[in-house]
């Protein structure tokens, strides 16, 4: 596959964590666009427009460090326009992915800040109730995913193209 498309590398949270996140309030409010649960992810690296073949080649055969993610302690606001759950534990994994995909795509690697986006705010949106809600969940990362993003009128559609398991220092022996 060599097609150029909008790509990012992410971790999909496990079902139990998605279910826990679903217990957070998601009241409809003007200007607040909640991300549908199927789209919840933790971005490791946004590539922008990139060749699928190049991205796969860059991510193949890497020793991906194990990662234990802790989500919380509370729902927060980022850049005044994103409602997020902070995530720790992904820095080493994001650094490896960033280093090996550095020259790929239209978007250069940024300083990594672990988060899961719950909602995006329009210009005049008021802050939803969920901001400040306590949240506490943790999981071990099983794999990373190369994800295609299609921007459609009613929101983004994400499709996993390829995954690589995270199994610590033995991953090269697969
Ligand atoms: O929901 P998060 O933030 O984890 O923010 C976008 C989303 O991640 C990020 O890539 C993920 C899939 O769209 N993203 C999109 N456009 C971006 C851009 N121009 C971007 N990150 C940085 N710069």
Short mmCIF file of C-alpha atoms and ligand atoms in Angstrom, two decimals:
data_model
loop_
_atom_site.label_atom_id
_atom_site.label_comp_id
_atom_site.label_asym_id
_atom_site.label_seq_id
_atom_site.Cartn_x
_atom_site.Cartn_y
_atom_site.Cartn_z
CA UNK A 1 0.00 0.00 0.00
CA UNK A 2 1.48 3.33 -1.02
CA UNK A 3 -1.53 5.66 -0.89
CA UNK A 4 -1.07 9.07 0.70
CA UNK A 5 -3.72 9.83 3.28
CA UNK A 6 -4.26 11.47 6.68
CA UNK A 7 -2.64 9.20 9.25
CA UNK A 8 -1.85 9.05 12.93
CA UNK A 9 -0.36 6.51 15.31
CA UNK A 10 -2.39 5.80 18.42
CA UNK A 11 -3.30 3.47 21.23
CA UNK A 12 -6.92 2.31 21.42
CA UNK A 13 -8.07 2.03 25.04
CA UNK A 14 -9.39 -1.39 26.14
CA UNK A 15 -13.16 -1.98 26.38
CA UNK A 16 -13.20 -1.73 30.20
CA UNK A 17 -11.66 1.73 30.01
CA UNK A 18 -14.08 2.81 27.27
CA UNK A 19 -16.93 1.65 29.51
CA UNK A 20 -15.51 3.63 32.43
CA UNK A 21 -15.21 6.71 30.23
CA UNK A 22 -18.81 6.27 29.13
CA UNK A 23 -19.92 6.92 32.71
CA UNK A 24 -18.69 10.52 32.42
CA UNK A 25 -21.40 13.12 31.73
CA UNK A 26 -21.92 13.94 28.04
CA UNK A 27 -24.77 16.42 28.09
CA UNK A 28 -25.55 18.09 24.74
CA UNK A 29 -24.45 21.71 24.79
CA UNK A 30 -24.26 24.23 21.98
CA UNK A 31 -20.77 24.32 20.51
CA UNK A 32 -19.53 21.21 22.31
CA UNK A 33 -18.72 18.29 20.01
CA UNK A 34 -18.27 15.12 22.02
CA UNK A 35 -16.04 12.51 20.42
CA UNK A 36 -18.04 9.28 19.93
CA UNK A 37 -16.74 6.43 22.15
CA UNK A 38 -15.71 4.39 19.09
CA UNK A 39 -13.24 7.16 18.24
CA UNK A 40 -11.62 7.51 21.67
CA UNK A 41 -7.88 7.03 21.32
CA UNK A 42 -4.54 8.22 22.65
CA UNK A 43 -2.51 9.84 19.89
CA UNK A 44 1.21 9.02 19.92
CA UNK A 45 2.05 10.88 16.73
CA UNK A 46 -0.02 12.78 14.18
CA UNK A 47 1.58 12.37 10.73
CA UNK A 48 -0.73 14.55 8.64
CA UNK A 49 -0.79 13.48 4.98
CA UNK A 50 1.57 10.56 4.68
CA UNK A 51 2.26 7.49 2.59
CA UNK A 52 0.78 4.37 4.17
CA UNK A 53 3.69 2.29 2.85
CA UNK A 54 6.28 4.66 4.33
CA UNK A 55 4.50 4.74 7.69
CA UNK A 56 4.28 0.94 7.85
CA UNK A 57 7.94 0.57 6.87
CA UNK A 58 8.95 3.04 9.60
CA UNK A 59 7.00 1.21 12.28
CA UNK A 60 7.87 -2.35 11.29
CA UNK A 61 10.40 -4.25 13.39
CA UNK A 62 10.74 -1.65 16.15
CA UNK A 63 11.37 -2.64 19.75
CA UNK A 64 8.37 -0.94 21.30
CA UNK A 65 8.75 -0.31 25.03
CA UNK A 66 6.05 -1.60 27.35
CA UNK A 67 3.70 1.08 28.58
CA UNK A 68 1.41 1.27 31.59
CA UNK A 69 -1.11 4.06 31.05
CA UNK A 70 -2.76 5.95 33.89
CA UNK A 71 -5.70 8.13 32.95
CA UNK A 72 -6.72 10.98 35.24
CA UNK A 73 -6.86 12.32 37.89
CA UNK A 74 -9.58 14.56 36.43
CA UNK A 75 -11.07 15.78 33.16
CA UNK A 76 -9.22 18.89 32.00
CA UNK A 77 -9.21 21.57 29.30
CA UNK A 78 -6.35 21.80 26.78
CA UNK A 79 -5.65 24.77 24.52
CA UNK A 80 -9.04 26.18 25.64
CA UNK A 81 -10.75 24.05 23.02
CA UNK A 82 -10.23 20.43 23.89
CA UNK A 83 -11.76 18.53 26.79
CA UNK A 84 -9.32 15.79 27.68
CA UNK A 85 -8.46 13.11 30.16
CA UNK A 86 -4.72 13.44 30.88
CA UNK A 87 -2.70 10.25 30.34
CA UNK A 88 0.69 9.37 31.76
CA UNK A 89 2.95 6.43 30.95
CA UNK A 90 3.17 6.82 27.18
CA UNK A 91 6.22 9.08 26.89
CA UNK A 92 8.80 6.38 26.07
CA UNK A 93 6.52 4.69 23.53
CA UNK A 94 5.66 8.03 21.89
CA UNK A 95 9.37 8.93 21.77
CA UNK A 96 10.23 5.73 19.87
CA UNK A 97 7.33 6.24 17.45
CA UNK A 98 8.23 9.93 17.00
CA UNK A 99 11.89 9.16 16.38
CA UNK A 100 11.19 6.51 13.74
CA UNK A 101 8.49 8.47 11.91
CA UNK A 102 10.32 11.80 12.08
CA UNK A 103 10.70 12.29 8.34
CA UNK A 104 7.28 10.94 7.40
CA UNK A 105 4.15 12.95 6.65
CA UNK A 106 3.36 16.63 6.38
CA UNK A 107 3.32 17.17 10.14
CA UNK A 108 6.55 17.18 12.17
CA UNK A 109 6.63 15.42 15.53
CA UNK A 110 5.48 17.67 18.38
CA UNK A 111 6.29 17.62 22.07
CA UNK A 112 4.26 14.69 23.33
CA UNK A 113 1.54 15.32 25.90
CA UNK A 114 -0.49 12.21 26.71
CA UNK A 115 -4.24 12.76 26.59
CA UNK A 116 -7.51 11.28 25.43
CA UNK A 117 -9.82 13.82 23.81
CA UNK A 118 -13.43 13.61 25.00
CA UNK A 119 -14.81 16.70 23.27
CA UNK A 120 -13.89 19.72 21.19
CA UNK A 121 -15.25 23.18 21.84
CA UNK A 122 -16.47 25.69 19.29
CA UNK A 123 -15.67 29.40 19.68
CA UNK A 124 -18.53 30.43 21.94
CA UNK A 125 -19.12 27.09 23.67
CA UNK A 126 -19.59 27.02 27.41
CA UNK A 127 -17.58 24.53 29.42
CA UNK A 128 -19.41 21.22 29.81
CA UNK A 129 -20.06 19.79 33.30
CA UNK A 130 -17.58 17.02 32.71
CA UNK A 131 -14.63 19.40 33.23
CA UNK A 132 -13.12 18.68 36.63
CA UNK A 133 -14.82 15.28 37.01
CA UNK A 134 -12.52 12.83 38.78
CA UNK A 135 -11.35 9.97 36.61
CA UNK A 136 -9.05 7.10 37.41
CA UNK A 137 -8.27 4.18 35.12
CA UNK A 138 -5.14 2.29 34.13
CA UNK A 139 -4.17 -0.30 31.57
CA UNK A 140 -1.17 -1.96 29.95
CA UNK A 141 -0.76 -1.16 26.28
CA UNK A 142 -1.05 -4.27 24.12
CA UNK A 143 -0.41 -2.68 20.74
CA UNK A 144 -0.07 0.52 18.80
CA UNK A 145 -2.12 1.23 15.70
CA UNK A 146 -1.59 3.11 12.45
CA UNK A 147 -4.93 4.83 11.89
CA UNK A 148 -6.39 6.50 8.82
CA UNK A 149 -8.54 9.56 9.52
CA UNK A 150 -11.25 10.60 7.09
CA UNK A 151 -12.73 14.00 7.83
CA UNK A 152 -16.42 13.93 6.99
CA UNK A 153 -19.12 16.51 7.48
CA UNK A 154 -20.44 14.90 10.66
CA UNK A 155 -17.02 14.16 12.16
CA UNK A 156 -13.92 12.05 11.68
CA UNK A 157 -14.00 8.39 10.68
CA UNK A 158 -11.05 6.37 11.95
CA UNK A 159 -9.88 3.09 10.45
CA UNK A 160 -7.03 0.96 11.82
CA UNK A 161 -4.69 0.05 8.99
CA UNK A 162 -2.05 -1.96 10.86
CA UNK A 163 -1.10 -2.78 14.45
CA UNK A 164 2.17 -3.70 16.17
CA UNK A 165 2.29 -5.41 19.52
CA UNK A 166 4.06 -3.85 22.45
CA UNK A 167 5.84 -6.61 24.23
CA UNK A 168 8.87 -5.00 25.70
CA UNK A 169 12.43 -5.91 24.92
CA UNK A 170 11.51 -9.30 23.42
CA UNK A 171 9.51 -7.81 20.54
CA UNK A 172 12.38 -8.33 18.12
CA UNK A 173 12.12 -12.09 18.66
CA UNK A 174 8.58 -12.32 17.26
O1 LIG B 1 -7.84 13.64 19.59
P1 LIG B 1 -6.35 13.79 19.68
O2 LIG B 1 -5.91 15.16 20.04
O3 LIG B 1 -5.70 12.76 20.50
O4 LIG B 1 -5.89 16.12 17.63
C1 LIG B 1 -6.00 15.17 16.60
C2 LIG B 1 -6.33 13.79 17.03
O5 LIG B 1 -5.76 13.49 18.25
C3 LIG B 1 -4.63 15.00 16.01
O6 LIG B 1 -4.61 13.72 15.43
C4 LIG B 1 -5.61 12.91 16.02
C5 LIG B 1 -6.51 12.38 14.95
O7 LIG B 1 -7.06 13.43 14.23
N1 LIG B 1 -4.47 16.04 15.02
C6 LIG B 1 -5.29 16.31 14.00
N2 LIG B 1 -4.83 17.39 13.32
C7 LIG B 1 -3.72 17.79 13.93
C8 LIG B 1 -2.79 18.84 13.72
N3 LIG B 1 -2.91 19.69 12.70
C9 LIG B 1 -3.47 16.93 15.04
N4 LIG B 1 -2.44 17.08 15.85
C10 LIG B 1 -1.61 18.10 15.59
N5 LIG B 1 -1.77 18.96 14.57
#
